mmCIF file of C-alpha atoms in Angstrom:
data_model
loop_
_atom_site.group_PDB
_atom_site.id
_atom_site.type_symbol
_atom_site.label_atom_id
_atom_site.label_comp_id
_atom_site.label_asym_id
_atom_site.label_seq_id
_atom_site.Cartn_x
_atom_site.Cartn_y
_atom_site.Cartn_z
ATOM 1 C CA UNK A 1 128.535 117.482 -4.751
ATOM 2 C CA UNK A 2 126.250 116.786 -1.246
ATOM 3 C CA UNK A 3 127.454 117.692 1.806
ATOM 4 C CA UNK A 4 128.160 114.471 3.783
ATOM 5 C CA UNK A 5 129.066 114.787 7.654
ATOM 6 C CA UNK A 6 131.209 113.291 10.349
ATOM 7 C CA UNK A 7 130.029 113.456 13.467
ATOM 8 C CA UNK A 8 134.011 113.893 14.437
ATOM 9 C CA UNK A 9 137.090 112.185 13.093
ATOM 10 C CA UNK A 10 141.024 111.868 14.336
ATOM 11 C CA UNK A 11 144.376 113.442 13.242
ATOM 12 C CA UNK A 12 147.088 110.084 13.661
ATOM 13 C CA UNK A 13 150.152 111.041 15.708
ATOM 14 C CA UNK A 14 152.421 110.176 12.638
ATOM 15 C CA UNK A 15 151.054 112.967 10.523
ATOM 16 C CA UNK A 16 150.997 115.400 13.572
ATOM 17 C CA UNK A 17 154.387 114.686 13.918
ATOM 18 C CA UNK A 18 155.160 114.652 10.077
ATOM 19 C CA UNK A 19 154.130 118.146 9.831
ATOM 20 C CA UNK A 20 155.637 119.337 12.776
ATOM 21 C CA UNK A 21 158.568 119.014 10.879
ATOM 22 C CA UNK A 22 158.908 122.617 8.906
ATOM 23 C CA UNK A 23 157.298 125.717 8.945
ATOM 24 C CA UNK A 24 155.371 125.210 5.661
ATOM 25 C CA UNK A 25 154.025 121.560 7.339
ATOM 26 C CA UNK A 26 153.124 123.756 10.591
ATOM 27 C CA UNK A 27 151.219 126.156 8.610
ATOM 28 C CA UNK A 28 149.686 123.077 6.708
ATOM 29 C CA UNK A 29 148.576 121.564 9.871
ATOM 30 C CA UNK A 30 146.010 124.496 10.441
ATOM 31 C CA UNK A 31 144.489 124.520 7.112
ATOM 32 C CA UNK A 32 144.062 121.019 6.947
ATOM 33 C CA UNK A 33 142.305 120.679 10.447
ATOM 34 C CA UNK A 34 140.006 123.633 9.146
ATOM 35 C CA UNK A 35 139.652 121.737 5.825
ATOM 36 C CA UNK A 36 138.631 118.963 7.941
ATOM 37 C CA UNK A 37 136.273 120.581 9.904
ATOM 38 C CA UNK A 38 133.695 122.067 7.087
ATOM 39 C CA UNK A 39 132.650 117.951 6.759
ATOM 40 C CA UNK A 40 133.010 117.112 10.223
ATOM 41 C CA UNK A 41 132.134 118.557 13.813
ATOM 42 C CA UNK A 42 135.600 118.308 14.818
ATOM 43 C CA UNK A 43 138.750 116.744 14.504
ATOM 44 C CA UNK A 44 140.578 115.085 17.259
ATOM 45 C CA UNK A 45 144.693 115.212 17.172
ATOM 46 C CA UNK A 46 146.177 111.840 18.688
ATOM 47 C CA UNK A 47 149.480 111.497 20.367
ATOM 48 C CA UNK A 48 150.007 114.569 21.729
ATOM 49 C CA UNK A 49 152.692 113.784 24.040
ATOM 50 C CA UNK A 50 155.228 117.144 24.674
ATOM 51 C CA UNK A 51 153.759 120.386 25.932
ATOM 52 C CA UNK A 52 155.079 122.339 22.054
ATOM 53 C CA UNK A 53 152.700 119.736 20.417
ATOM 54 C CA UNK A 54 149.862 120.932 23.030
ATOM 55 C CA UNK A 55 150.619 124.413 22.251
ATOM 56 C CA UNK A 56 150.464 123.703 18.228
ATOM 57 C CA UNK A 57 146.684 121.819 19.176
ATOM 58 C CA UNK A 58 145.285 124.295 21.590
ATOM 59 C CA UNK A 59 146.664 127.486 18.690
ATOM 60 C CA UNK A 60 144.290 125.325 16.186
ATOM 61 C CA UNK A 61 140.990 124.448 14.871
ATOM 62 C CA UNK A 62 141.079 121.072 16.531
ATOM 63 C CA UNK A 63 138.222 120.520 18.847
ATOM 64 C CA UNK A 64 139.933 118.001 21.154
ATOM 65 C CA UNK A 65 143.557 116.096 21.573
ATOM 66 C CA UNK A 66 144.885 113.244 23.313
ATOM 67 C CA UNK A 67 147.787 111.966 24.216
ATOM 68 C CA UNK A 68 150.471 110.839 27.050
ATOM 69 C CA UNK A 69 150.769 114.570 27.487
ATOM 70 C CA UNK A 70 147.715 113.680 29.713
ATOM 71 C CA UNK A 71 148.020 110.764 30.770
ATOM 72 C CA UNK A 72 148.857 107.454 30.252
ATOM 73 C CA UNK A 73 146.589 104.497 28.496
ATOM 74 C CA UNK A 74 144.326 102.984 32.372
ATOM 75 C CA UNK A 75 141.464 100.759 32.793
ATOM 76 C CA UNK A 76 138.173 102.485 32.922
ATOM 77 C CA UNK A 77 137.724 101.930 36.516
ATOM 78 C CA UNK A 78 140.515 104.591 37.527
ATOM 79 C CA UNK A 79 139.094 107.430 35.160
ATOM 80 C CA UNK A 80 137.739 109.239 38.283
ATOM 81 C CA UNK A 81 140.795 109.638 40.140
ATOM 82 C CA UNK A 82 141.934 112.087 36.492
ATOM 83 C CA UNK A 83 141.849 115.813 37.532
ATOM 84 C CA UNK A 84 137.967 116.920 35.912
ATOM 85 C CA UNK A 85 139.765 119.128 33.428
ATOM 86 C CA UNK A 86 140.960 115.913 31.954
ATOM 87 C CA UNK A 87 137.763 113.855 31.686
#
């Protein structure tokens, strides 16, 4: 079978959260971003909205999250007043 690739592709909150939910699911969450990853060029975790969740992203092989963690949903006209780390 080819190789076929993603340019990136996103992780929904509800299965974040879903897995979250026992160490076995935790442990799943890593392989499955990696899994992810060999037919993509990243995976993006949504909903990331307590710092634990953060911690879980930043510990895995996603290559970006969002979230109300960060900040909240704005127009794009007040992007520039986010701290640079954030943009």
């Amino acid at each position: 079978m080819g190789k076929w690739w993603l340019r990136s592709t996103s992780m929904a909150r509800e299965l974040l959260i879903l897995l979250r939910k026992s160490e076995e699911g935790r442990n799943l969450f890593n392989m499955l971003l990696a899994l992810i990853n060999r037919y993509c060029k990243g995976v993006i975790v949504e909903g990331v909205e307590t710092i634990d969740e953060w911690i879980q992203v930043q510990n895995s092989p996603a290559c970006a999250a969002q979230g109300y963690y960060f900040a909240r949903p704005m127009p794009f006209d007040q992007f520039s007043a986010l701290p640079p780390h954030l943009i």
